[in-house]
Each structure stands twice: as structure tokens, then as C-alpha cells.
Coordinates of C-alpha atoms in Angstrom, one line a residue:
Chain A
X1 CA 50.3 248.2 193.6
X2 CA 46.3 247.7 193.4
X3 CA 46.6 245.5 196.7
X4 CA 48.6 248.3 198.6
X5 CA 46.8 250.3 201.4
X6 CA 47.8 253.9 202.5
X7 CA 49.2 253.7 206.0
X8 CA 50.8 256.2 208.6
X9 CA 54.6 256.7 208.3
X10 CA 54.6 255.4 212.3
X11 CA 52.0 252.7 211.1
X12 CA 54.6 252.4 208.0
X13 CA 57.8 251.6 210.1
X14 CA 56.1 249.4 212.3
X15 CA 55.7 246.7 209.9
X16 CA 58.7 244.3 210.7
X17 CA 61.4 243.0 208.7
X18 CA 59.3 241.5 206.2
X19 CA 58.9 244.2 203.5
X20 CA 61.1 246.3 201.7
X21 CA 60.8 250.0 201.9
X22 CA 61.2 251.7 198.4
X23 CA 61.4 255.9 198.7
X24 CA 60.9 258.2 195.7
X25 CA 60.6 262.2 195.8
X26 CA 59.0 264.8 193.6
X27 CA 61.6 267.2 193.2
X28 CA 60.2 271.1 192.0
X29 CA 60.8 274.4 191.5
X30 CA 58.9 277.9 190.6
X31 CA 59.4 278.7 187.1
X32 CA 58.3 282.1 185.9
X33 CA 58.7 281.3 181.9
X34 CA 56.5 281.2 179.3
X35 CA 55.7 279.1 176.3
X36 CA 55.4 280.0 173.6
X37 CA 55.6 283.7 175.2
X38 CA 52.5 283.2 176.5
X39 CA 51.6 280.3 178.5
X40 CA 52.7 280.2 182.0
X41 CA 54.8 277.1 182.6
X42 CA 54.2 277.9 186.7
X43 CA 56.5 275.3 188.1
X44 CA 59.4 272.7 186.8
X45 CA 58.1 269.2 188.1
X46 CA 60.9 266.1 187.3
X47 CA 59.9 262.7 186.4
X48 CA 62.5 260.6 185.0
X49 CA 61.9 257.7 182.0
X50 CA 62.9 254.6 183.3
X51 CA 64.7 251.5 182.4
X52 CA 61.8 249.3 182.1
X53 CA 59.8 252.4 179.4
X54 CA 57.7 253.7 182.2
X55 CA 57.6 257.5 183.9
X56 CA 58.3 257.6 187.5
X57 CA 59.8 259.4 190.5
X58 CA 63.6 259.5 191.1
X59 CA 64.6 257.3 194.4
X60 CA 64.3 253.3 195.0
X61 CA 65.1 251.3 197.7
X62 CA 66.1 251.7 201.0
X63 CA 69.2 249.0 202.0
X64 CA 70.4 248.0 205.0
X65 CA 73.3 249.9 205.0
X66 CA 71.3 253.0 205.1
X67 CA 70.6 254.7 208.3
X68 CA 67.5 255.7 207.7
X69 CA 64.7 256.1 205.2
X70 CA 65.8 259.5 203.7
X71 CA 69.2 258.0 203.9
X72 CA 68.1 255.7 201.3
X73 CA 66.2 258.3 199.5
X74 CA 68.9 260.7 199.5
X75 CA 71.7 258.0 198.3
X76 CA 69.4 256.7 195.7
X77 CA 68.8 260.7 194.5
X78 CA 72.7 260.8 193.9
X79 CA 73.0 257.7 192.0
X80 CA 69.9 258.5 189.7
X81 CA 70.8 262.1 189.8
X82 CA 74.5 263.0 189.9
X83 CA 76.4 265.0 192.8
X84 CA 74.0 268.0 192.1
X85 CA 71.5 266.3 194.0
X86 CA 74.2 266.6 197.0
X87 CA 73.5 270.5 197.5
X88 CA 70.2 269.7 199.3
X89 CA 68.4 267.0 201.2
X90 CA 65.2 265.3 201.4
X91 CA 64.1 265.3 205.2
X92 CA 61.0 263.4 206.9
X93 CA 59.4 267.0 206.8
X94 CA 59.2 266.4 202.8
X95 CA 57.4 262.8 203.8
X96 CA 53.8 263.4 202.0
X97 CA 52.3 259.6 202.2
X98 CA 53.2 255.9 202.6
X99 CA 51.8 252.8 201.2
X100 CA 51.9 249.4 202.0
X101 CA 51.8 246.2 199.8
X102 CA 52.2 242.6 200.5
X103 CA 56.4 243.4 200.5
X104 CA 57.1 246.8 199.6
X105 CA 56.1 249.9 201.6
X106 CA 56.3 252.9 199.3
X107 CA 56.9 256.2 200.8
X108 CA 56.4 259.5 198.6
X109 CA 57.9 262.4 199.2
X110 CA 57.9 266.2 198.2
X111 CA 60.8 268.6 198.3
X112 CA 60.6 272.4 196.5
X113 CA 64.5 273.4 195.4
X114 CA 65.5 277.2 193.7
X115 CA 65.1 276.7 190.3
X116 CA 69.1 277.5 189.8
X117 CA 69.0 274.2 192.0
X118 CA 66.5 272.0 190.1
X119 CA 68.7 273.7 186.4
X120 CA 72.1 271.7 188.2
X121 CA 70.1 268.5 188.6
X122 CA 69.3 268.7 185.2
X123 CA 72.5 269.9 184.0
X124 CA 74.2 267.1 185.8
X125 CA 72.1 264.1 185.7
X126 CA 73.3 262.7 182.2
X127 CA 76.6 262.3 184.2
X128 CA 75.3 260.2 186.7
X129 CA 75.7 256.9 187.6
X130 CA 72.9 255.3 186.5
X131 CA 72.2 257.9 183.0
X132 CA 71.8 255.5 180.4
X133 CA 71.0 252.6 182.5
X134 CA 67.9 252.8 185.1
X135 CA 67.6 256.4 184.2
X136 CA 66.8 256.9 180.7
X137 CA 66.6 260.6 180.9
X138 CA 64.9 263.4 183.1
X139 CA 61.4 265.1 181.8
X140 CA 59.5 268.2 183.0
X141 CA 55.7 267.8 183.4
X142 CA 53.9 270.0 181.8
X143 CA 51.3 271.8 184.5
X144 CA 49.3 273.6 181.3
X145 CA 46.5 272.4 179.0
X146 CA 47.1 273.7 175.4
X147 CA 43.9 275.2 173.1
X148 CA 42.7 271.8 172.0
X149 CA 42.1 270.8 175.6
X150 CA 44.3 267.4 175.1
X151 CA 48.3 269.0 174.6
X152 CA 49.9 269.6 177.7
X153 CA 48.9 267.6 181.2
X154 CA 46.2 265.5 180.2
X155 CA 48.5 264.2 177.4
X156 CA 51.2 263.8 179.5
X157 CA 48.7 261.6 182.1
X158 CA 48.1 259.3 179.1
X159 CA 52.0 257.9 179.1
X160 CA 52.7 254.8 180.7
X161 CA 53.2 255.1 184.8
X162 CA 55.1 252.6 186.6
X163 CA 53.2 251.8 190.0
X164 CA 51.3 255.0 191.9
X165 CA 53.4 257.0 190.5
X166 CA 50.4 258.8 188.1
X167 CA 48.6 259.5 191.2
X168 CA 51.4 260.3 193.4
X169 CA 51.9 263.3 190.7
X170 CA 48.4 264.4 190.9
X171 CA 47.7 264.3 194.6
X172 CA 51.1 266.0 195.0
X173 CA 50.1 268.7 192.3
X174 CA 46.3 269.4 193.7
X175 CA 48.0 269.2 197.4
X176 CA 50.7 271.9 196.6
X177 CA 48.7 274.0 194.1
X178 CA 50.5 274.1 191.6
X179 CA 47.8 273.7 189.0
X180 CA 45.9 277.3 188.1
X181 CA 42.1 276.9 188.9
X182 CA 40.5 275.2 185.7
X183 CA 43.7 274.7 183.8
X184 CA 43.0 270.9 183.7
X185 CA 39.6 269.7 182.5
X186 CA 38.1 267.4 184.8
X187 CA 40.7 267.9 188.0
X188 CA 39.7 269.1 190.9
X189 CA 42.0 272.3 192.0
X190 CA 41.9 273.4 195.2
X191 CA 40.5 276.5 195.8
X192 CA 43.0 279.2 196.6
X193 CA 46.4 277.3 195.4
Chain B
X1 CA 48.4 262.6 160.6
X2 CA 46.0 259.9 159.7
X3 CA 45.4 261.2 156.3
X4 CA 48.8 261.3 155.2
X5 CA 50.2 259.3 152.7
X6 CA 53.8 258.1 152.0
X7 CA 55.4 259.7 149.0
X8 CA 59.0 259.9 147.4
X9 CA 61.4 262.4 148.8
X10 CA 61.4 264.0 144.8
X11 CA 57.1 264.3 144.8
X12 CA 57.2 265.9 148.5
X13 CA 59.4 268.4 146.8
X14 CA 56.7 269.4 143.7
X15 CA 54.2 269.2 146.2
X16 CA 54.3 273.4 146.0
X17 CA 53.4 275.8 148.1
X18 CA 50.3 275.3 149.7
X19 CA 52.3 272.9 152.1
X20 CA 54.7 273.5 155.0
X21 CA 57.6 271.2 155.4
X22 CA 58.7 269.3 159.1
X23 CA 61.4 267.5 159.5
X24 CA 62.8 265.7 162.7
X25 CA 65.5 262.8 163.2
X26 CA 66.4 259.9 165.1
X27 CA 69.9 260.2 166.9
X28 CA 71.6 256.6 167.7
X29 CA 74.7 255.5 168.6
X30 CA 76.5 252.2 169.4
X31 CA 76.2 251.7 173.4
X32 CA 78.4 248.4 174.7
X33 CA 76.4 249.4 178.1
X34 CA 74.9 246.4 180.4
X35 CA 71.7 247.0 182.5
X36 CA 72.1 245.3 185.7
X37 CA 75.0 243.8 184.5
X38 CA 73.5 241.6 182.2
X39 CA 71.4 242.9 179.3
X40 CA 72.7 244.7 176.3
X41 CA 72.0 248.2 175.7
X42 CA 73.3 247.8 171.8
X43 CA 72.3 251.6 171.0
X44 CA 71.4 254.7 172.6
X45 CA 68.3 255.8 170.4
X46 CA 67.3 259.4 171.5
X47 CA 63.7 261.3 171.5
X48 CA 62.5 263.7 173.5
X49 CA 59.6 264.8 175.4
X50 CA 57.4 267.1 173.7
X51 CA 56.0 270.5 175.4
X52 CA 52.5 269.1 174.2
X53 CA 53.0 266.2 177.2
X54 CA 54.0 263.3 174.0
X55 CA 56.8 261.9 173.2
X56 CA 59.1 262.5 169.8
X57 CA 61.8 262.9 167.6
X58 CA 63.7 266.5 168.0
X59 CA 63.2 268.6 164.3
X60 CA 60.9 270.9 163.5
X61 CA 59.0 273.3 160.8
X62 CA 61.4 274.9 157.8
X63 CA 61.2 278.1 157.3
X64 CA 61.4 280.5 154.4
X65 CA 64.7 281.3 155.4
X66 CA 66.2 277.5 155.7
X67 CA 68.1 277.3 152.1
X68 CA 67.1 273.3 152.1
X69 CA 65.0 270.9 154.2
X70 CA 68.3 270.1 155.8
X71 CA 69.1 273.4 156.7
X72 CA 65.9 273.6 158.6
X73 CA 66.4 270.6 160.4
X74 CA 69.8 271.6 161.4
X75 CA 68.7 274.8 162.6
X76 CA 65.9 273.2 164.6
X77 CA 68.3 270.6 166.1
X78 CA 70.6 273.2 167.8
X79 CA 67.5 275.1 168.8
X80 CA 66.3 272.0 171.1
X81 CA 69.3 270.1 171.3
X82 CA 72.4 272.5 171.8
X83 CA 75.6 273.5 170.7
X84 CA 76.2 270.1 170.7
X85 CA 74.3 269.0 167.8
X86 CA 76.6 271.7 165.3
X87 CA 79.2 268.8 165.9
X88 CA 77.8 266.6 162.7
X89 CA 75.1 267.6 160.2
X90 CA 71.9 265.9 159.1
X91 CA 72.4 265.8 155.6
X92 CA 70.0 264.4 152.5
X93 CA 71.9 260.9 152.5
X94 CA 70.6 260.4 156.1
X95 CA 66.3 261.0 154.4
X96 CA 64.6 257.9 155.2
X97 CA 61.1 258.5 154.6
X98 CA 58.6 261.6 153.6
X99 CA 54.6 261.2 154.1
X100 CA 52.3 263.8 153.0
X101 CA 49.2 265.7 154.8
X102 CA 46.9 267.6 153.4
X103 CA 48.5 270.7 154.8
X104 CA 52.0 269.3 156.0
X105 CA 54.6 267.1 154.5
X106 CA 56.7 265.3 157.2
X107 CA 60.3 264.3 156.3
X108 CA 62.1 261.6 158.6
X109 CA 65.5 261.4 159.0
X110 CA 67.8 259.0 160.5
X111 CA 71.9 259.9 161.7
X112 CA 74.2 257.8 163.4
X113 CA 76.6 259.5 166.0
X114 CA 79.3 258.2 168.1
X115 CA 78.1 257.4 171.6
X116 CA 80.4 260.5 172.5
X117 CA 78.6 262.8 170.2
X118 CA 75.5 261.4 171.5
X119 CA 76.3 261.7 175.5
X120 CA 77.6 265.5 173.9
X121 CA 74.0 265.7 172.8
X122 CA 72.4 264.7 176.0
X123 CA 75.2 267.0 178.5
X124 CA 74.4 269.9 176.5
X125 CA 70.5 269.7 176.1
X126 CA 69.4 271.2 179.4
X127 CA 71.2 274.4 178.3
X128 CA 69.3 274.7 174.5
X129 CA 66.9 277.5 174.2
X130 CA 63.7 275.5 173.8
X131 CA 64.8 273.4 176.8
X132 CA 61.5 273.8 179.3
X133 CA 59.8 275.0 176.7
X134 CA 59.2 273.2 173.8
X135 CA 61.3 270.5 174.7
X136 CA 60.6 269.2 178.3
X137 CA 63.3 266.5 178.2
X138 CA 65.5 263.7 176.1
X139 CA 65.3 260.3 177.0
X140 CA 66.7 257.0 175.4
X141 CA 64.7 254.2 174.1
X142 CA 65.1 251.1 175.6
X143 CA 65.3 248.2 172.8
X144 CA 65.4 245.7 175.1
X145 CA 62.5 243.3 176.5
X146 CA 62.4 242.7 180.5
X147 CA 62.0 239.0 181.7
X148 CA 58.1 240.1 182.2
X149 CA 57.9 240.1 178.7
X150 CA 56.4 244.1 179.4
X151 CA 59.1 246.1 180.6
X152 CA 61.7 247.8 178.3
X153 CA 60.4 248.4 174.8
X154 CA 57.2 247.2 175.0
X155 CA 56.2 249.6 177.8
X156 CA 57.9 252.3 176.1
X157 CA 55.9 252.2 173.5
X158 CA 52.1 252.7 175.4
X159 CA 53.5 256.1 176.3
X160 CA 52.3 258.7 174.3
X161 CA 53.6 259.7 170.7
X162 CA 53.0 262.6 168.5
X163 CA 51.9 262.1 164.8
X164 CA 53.5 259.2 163.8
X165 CA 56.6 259.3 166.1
X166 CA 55.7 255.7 167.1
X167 CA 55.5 254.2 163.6
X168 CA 58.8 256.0 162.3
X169 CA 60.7 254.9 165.4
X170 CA 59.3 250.9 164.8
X171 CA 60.3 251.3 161.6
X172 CA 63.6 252.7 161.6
X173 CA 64.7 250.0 164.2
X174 CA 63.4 247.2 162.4
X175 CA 65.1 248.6 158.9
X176 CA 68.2 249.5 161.0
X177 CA 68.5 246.3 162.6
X178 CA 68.8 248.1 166.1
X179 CA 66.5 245.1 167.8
X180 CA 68.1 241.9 168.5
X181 CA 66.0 239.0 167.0
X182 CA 63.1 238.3 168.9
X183 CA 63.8 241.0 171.7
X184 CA 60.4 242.0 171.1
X185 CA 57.5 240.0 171.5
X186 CA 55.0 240.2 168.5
X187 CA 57.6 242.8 166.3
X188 CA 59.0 241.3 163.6
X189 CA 62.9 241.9 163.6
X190 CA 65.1 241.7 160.1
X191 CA 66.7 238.0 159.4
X192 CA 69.9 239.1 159.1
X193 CA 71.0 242.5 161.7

């Protein structure tokens, strides 16, 4: 993805039939628990492991068949995710950013779900389609740092990342707020999240 | 954990007090599964994301209370894994390897599960206590090698590991013949799986 070049979603469709156009979502929800009693786990962020030992974003691409982008999205959401990804939808109002390469576009996208909602993904996901195949299992990112300034996020940043996806989930973290002010050493939060 | 040294199961035991004792274990089952129709799954090898952002095996710390090292690592299965993990026990025949710190000795264990009591496992999970606490997530290892010679196993294993998580997994596929010869480039597999 180093030769890919952020472009307007108009920009984006206007490409021609020459790429593919690949769709994946962030998918969150406020969480008010603690760890540990005492460390405020702020929001539950999915990632998934996937097939080829890398962390990304549920979605993939967009066929012909589909109507539309979020068409795609939302079929590929179902298949990765189970039926519990039917209660809601990922609209062009959750696009965030697009990004074109020699043949793929990549369009990232941001939806917020009830935390009863994001619970049923979870809940449901190992009896999806792909479980166990091009999902090797669904993972919460941790939004804290622990005492020794390395457990938490900036551990979790150190996995492996399969394309953008590693700065998909910080630009969409910063962007949204969901980081308290300071809690990452060395990342910028914005400054009332 | 790079101080520690490997010792008998029998010597971690006179070690005394001065030591706590850890124990985790590596869940597998047979998997007939294809990926893409093609490439053998051969097992279903769980570990988990860790609330400290790394990845590793489920198990934890025994307490005073745990009448055995078994006991504690039973107790800490159904903490982070479920009800699902009081279908079979961990039991003393399933001890593979102990290694000694200076302040904790770390037992490995290794069980073998039907791929039911396995997908069980993986169902129930998201309903365990520590599940978006100390546990952020299970995901399977894939023991395969992608035609790029990256994806699959060897990408896996760039992401992050806690103590040595990495090294225990290596070993126990090797010594379990869970890798098919020459699946992995560089990693020696067993002559005869």
C-alpha cells in the first residue's frame, strides 16, 4: 500500500473499471468497565486476526453483484461476522477516507454500535461463515497504556498490520477521541475528545 | 523472562516459597477445514489476546487456594475461557515443560480437544468473566505458509508475544508434529509427523 494516495470518495468512484474497490469498517462501542477495577477500558474497538497472521479490519471486497460499496461492505460484514452484523448497517455517512493504489481503492469506514450490539457480534462471530478460515478470531484493542508505559496500546501497535490498517486505527482513534489526553506516549490526542 | 532457565517439573516443585507458580496451555484440535478451498487447516491451535496488547496462551497465576498446579490452571481456564473449558481437564499427563525465573516459575501445558470441544471453547469465550478485560480475544494459529512465502505462520509470528509465548508455541508444534514438513520456511519440522 506504500504507492497508494488518499483520494476523495467522488475522486475514488471516478476511477473506472480498472481497480477493485476493497471496504473495511471499524466497528465500536462505549464501554464503561474497568480493568483490573481500575483502569478505564473507555471504548470496545474490533479488529479481527486474519487468515494470512496479520490484524485487520472486518470487510473485503466489493463484487459486481453488489449494488453498491456499502453493499459490499455490509455483505462482507455478515460473512466475516455472522447474522449479528445484520441488526445494523454501515452507511456512506460512516465513510471516513479512501485510498487509491495501482488496483485496489481502499475505503475505511467508521460505525459506533450499543455495546449490547457490538457483545452479539462477538457472541456470534465464531459461528460465522468464514470463523476458522479468513477470520481467525475477533480482538478488542486495548485504548489504555499500563504502568510500564509499553502494556496496553503501544504493545498492541507493535503486532503485525496487514496494509493501512495500523494507521487506519490510529487516525480513526485520534479523529473520534477515544484516546484520554496523554494516555499514549508519543500520540497526539486531540484536545477536547 | 530472559533469565529463566528450563528445569524438571520435580525441581520447579522444591523450588519453595519464594516463587509464585503460572501455568497456561495450548488448546488444539484436529480441523479437516480448507482455506479457499485448497489449503489444509490440519489443527485449530488456540491463544488469545492479552489485555497487555500481546498475544498468549490462556492460564494464569495459582493461588494458595488451588490444591495443585492443575487446579490453578483449571480454575484460570474457566475464568478466561468459559463454562466451556469445565468440559475436559488439564491434568499433569498433559505438563510439557517448566522454566524457572528468579521470582516466577512458568509451567506449560499442552491438551488436545475435539474440534467440537474446541469450537465449544471459542462459542462460549465472549461470555467468560475476564472477557474484555484481561482477555481481549481468542484467535487460531494459522500453521500454514501463503504462496508469498509470508503470510500464514510466518506473519503470525512478528505479532507480539508475552514472555515466551512464541518459543513454547514453536516448540510444541514442532514436538507435536502440528506443521506439515516444510510448511514453514527456515523452521525445522519433525522427520516423521
Amino acid at each position: 500500500m506504500a504507492e497508494s494516495r488518499r483520494v476523495e470518495l467522488a475522486e475514488a468512484l471516478a476511477l473506472g473499471p480498472g481497480r477493485r474497490h476493497a471496504c473495511h469498517a471499524l466497528l465500536y462501542a462505549p464501554d464503561p468497565g474497568l480493568l483490573f477495577g481500575r483502569i478505564p477500558l473507555r471504548y470496545a474497538v474490533l479488529m479481527q486476526m486474519r487468515f494470512d497472521g496479520r490484524l485487520g479490519f472486518p470487510g473485503g471486497f466489493v463484487d459486481a453483484g453488489d449494488g453498491s460499496l456499502e453493499d459490499g461492505l455490509n455483505r462482507e460484514l455478515r460473512e466475516e461476522l455472522g447474522e449479528a452484523a445484520a441488526a445494523f448497517r454501515v452507511g456512506r455517512g460512516d465513510h471516513r477516507s479512501s485510498r487509491a493504489g495501482p488496483r485496489v481503492v481502499a475505503h475505511f469506514y467508521v460505525r459506533r454500535l450499543t455495546l449490547e450490539q457490538l457483545e452479539a457480534v462477538e457472541a456470534g462471530a465464531p459461528r460465522a461463515r468464514e470463523h476458522g478460515r479468513e477470520v481467525l478470531g475477533l480482538v478488542r484493542v486495548p485504548l489504555y497504556t499500563l504502568r510500564d508505559g509499553v502494556g496496553g496500546l503501544p504493545a498492541f501497535l507493535e503486532n503485525s498490520f496487514i496494509g493501512t490498517a495500523r494507521e487506519q486505527l490510529l487516525e480513526a482513534l485520534q479523529d473520534l477521541g477515544l484516546l484520554a489526553s496523554g494516555s499514549v506516549p508519543g500520540l497526539q490526542s486531540p484536545a477536547s475528545p
